[in-house]
Amino acid sequence: MAMAGCALLFLIIWVHLMRSLDNAAASFSANKPYIGKFYDCVNNTCILSKFPVSEMYNNQASGSIDVCRLTCGLYGALWPRPTIKTEIKQSIIQFGYENIKLNLSSVEDELGKQYINEAYQVFLDSLGNLCKPRCNPYANSVTIFVSNTSSFEYLKWTTNEKYDLSIVTEGDQINVKITAQTVYGVRHGMETLRQLITSYGSKELGYNLVIATEVNISDRPVYSHRGFMLDTSRHFFSMSKIKKTIDAMGHSKLNVFHWHVTDSHSFPLDLPSVPLMFKYGSYSPEQKYSYDEIKDLMRYALVRGVRIIIEIDSPAHAGNGWQWGKSEGFGDLAVCVDKNPWRKYCVQPPCGQLNPINNNTYFWLGNLYKDIISLLPQGEAFHMGGDEVAINCWNTTDQIVNWMKSKNKDLSENSFYELWSDFHIQALKAFDKKAGDSNSNIIVWSSGLTEPSIIQKHLDNNRFIIEEWESSTAAAQLTELGYKVIVATKEFYYLDHGFWPPTNYHSWKLIYETKLPIVNNTHLILGAETCMWSEYVDENSVDFKIWPRTAALAERLWSNPKTRAQTAEYRLLQHNERLLKLGIKPDAIMPEWCYDREGECKLET
């Protein structure tokens, strides 16, 4: 009985204790001193605060960190930051997605109107991503007045991409004015406008759109070539993944998609004049890029401010896709295809190198060029590859060795360099014959042939642009010789590095802070690009390797900032959030705890 009495007493005490805790919790819940989070812009930093209920602002937008960052700091949440003038005051207003209008009354060129309307639809789709599944209606309206002064032309290195943007409010009417010489300047202005808009709310209650209301921006890029290269030979990438990547490029104001579409591993191009190349070179009948798909991609990219430069690597990095020559009566178009041991004949398996002494090689190259050129704007640049020729492939191929001897040439390295140089001359003739245009720029990778001490013997600086991947010093030296240069040095811009030994990972901060070579003839450094070689990446894992590191290069090339990466960290964080809304999955750049505690995590600069 004594034990039963103790147990009963313990039960009574426990019940009273639980009731007391419940009452305390209910009391705390009913009278809690803080609700949610509130962010205030203090000294250009969004500071997290907690306010008593009695002091909480009526405008719930004030509690959003995205809204705070929209106007906080000199550049708000813009990426890349503008270069000429930036005025963003801490003033926002809500508006309705259904009340956005485009006014093209000042645009006379019909092709220009068509382009701007397509770019405007991209802008609207991007805004719609801010408030999925539902944008809440609101009476305030936005009208975008566009003015541009030149007729439509295709994007080039000489294109004027400058724009001016202003936002003013008159009652419930928000007027946006975008002025530019070209449609690409207009497109950039729309992208900046997109970044001056954000949302707050919830999936249950819907999202509300807000826009910065007192804005004046004048902006233009520092470098004309702001690029990204994707290798789709070592792994095949679907067209939808390529388009997603181009979406992200457009939102970052990158303007060149360098498409390394073929290599010794595969030939995924299904083109009408060279059908056997795809038949012999594709991974499967489904893994292909058809003529119509490429044509569609060209327009898709252009509307997002991106031109596409296609690369057909040669004479090295050419194997699968070229095996059919002998069986079809054209002789060996390529040699050393799949030859082993591969380390003796190429830099990585599978080996393959075009046959420079077979005239049929240039005939079929010409047909290949013809199909690709027909997809490109008149005069568009073309990338012929040109790197990593393995002399030991050619000088162990009997037909080439015998040909060299018949021409009274020795088998020295210099003689094979002459053969390599002659290949480029013959390939260029085939290109010009099929293109009907001898003014197009031809890009080649840096190589033994482009060494500053010998390049002038082999490559004409009026036709050839050098993409320098080995040395920034060599890039500067080449400009002194009059060559235009695209910088893609592996120590900074190879995105595959760090994922295989003995390479090192290049962080977004390193890419951001790496300045392009300083040269006397500044116009000869066209710009730079990051390179995503695909030995160790496919479309399921590519996003976090590209982004946000390529976005870091975007600001370097657009703005050429003098400040350190730390000052850009939270703007890049907001850009990451925009990429997420696009369906891109960028890499994380800081702990989640720091996302809404900028004042506590922001490093001294």
Tab-separated table of N, CA, C and O in Angstrom, residues 49 56 101 154 188 192 216 218 275 430 453 500 524 569 596:
chain	number	residue	atom	x	y	z
A	49	SER	N	17.380	41.673	-37.265
A	49	SER	CA	16.894	42.193	-35.995
A	49	SER	C	15.616	41.459	-35.614
A	49	SER	O	15.013	40.764	-36.429
A	56	MET	N	6.479	46.195	-34.764
A	56	MET	CA	6.663	45.543	-36.057
A	56	MET	C	6.056	46.400	-37.161
A	56	MET	O	4.970	46.967	-37.009
A	101	LYS	N	3.767	46.031	-68.730
A	101	LYS	CA	3.559	46.332	-70.142
A	101	LYS	C	4.889	46.741	-70.778
A	101	LYS	O	5.772	47.282	-70.122
A	154	TYR	N	23.622	40.999	-85.852
A	154	TYR	CA	24.024	39.892	-84.986
A	154	TYR	C	25.130	40.350	-84.033
A	154	TYR	O	25.891	41.270	-84.322
A	188	HIS	N	20.315	43.699	-71.994
A	188	HIS	CA	21.050	43.831	-70.736
A	188	HIS	C	20.290	44.715	-69.752
A	188	HIS	O	20.275	44.445	-68.547
A	192	THR	N	19.058	43.745	-65.980
A	192	THR	CA	19.277	44.553	-64.779
A	192	THR	C	17.954	44.862	-64.095
A	192	THR	O	17.844	44.794	-62.859
A	216	ASN	N	18.797	54.997	-61.172
A	216	ASN	CA	19.432	55.520	-62.378
A	216	ASN	C	20.739	54.758	-62.592
A	216	ASN	O	21.628	54.784	-61.732
A	218	SER	N	23.776	53.667	-65.578
A	218	SER	CA	24.407	53.737	-66.889
A	218	SER	C	25.515	52.688	-66.882
A	218	SER	O	26.344	52.667	-65.963
A	275	PRO	N	26.934	12.698	-93.170
A	275	PRO	CA	26.135	11.801	-92.319
A	275	PRO	C	26.942	10.661	-91.707
A	275	PRO	O	26.603	10.185	-90.620
A	430	ALA	N	39.824	25.448	-97.232
A	430	ALA	CA	38.554	24.712	-97.326
A	430	ALA	C	37.433	25.507	-96.674
A	430	ALA	O	36.307	25.554	-97.201
A	453	SER	N	57.864	33.002	-80.319
A	453	SER	CA	59.095	33.021	-81.116
A	453	SER	C	58.911	32.481	-82.530
A	453	SER	O	59.728	32.778	-83.419
A	500	TRP	N	40.589	15.881	-60.386
A	500	TRP	CA	41.482	14.773	-60.758
A	500	TRP	C	42.918	15.213	-60.470
A	500	TRP	O	43.270	16.372	-60.637
A	524	LEU	N	43.384	44.182	-77.987
A	524	LEU	CA	43.747	42.850	-78.466
A	524	LEU	C	43.448	41.759	-77.443
A	524	LEU	O	43.443	40.574	-77.789
A	569	GLU	N	30.550	39.106	-52.010
A	569	GLU	CA	30.090	37.791	-51.591
A	569	GLU	C	28.573	37.702	-51.467
A	569	GLU	O	27.954	36.748	-51.952
A	596	ASP	N	21.360	34.721	-43.662
A	596	ASP	CA	20.562	35.844	-43.166
A	596	ASP	C	21.238	36.560	-41.996
A	596	ASP	O	20.586	37.252	-41.224
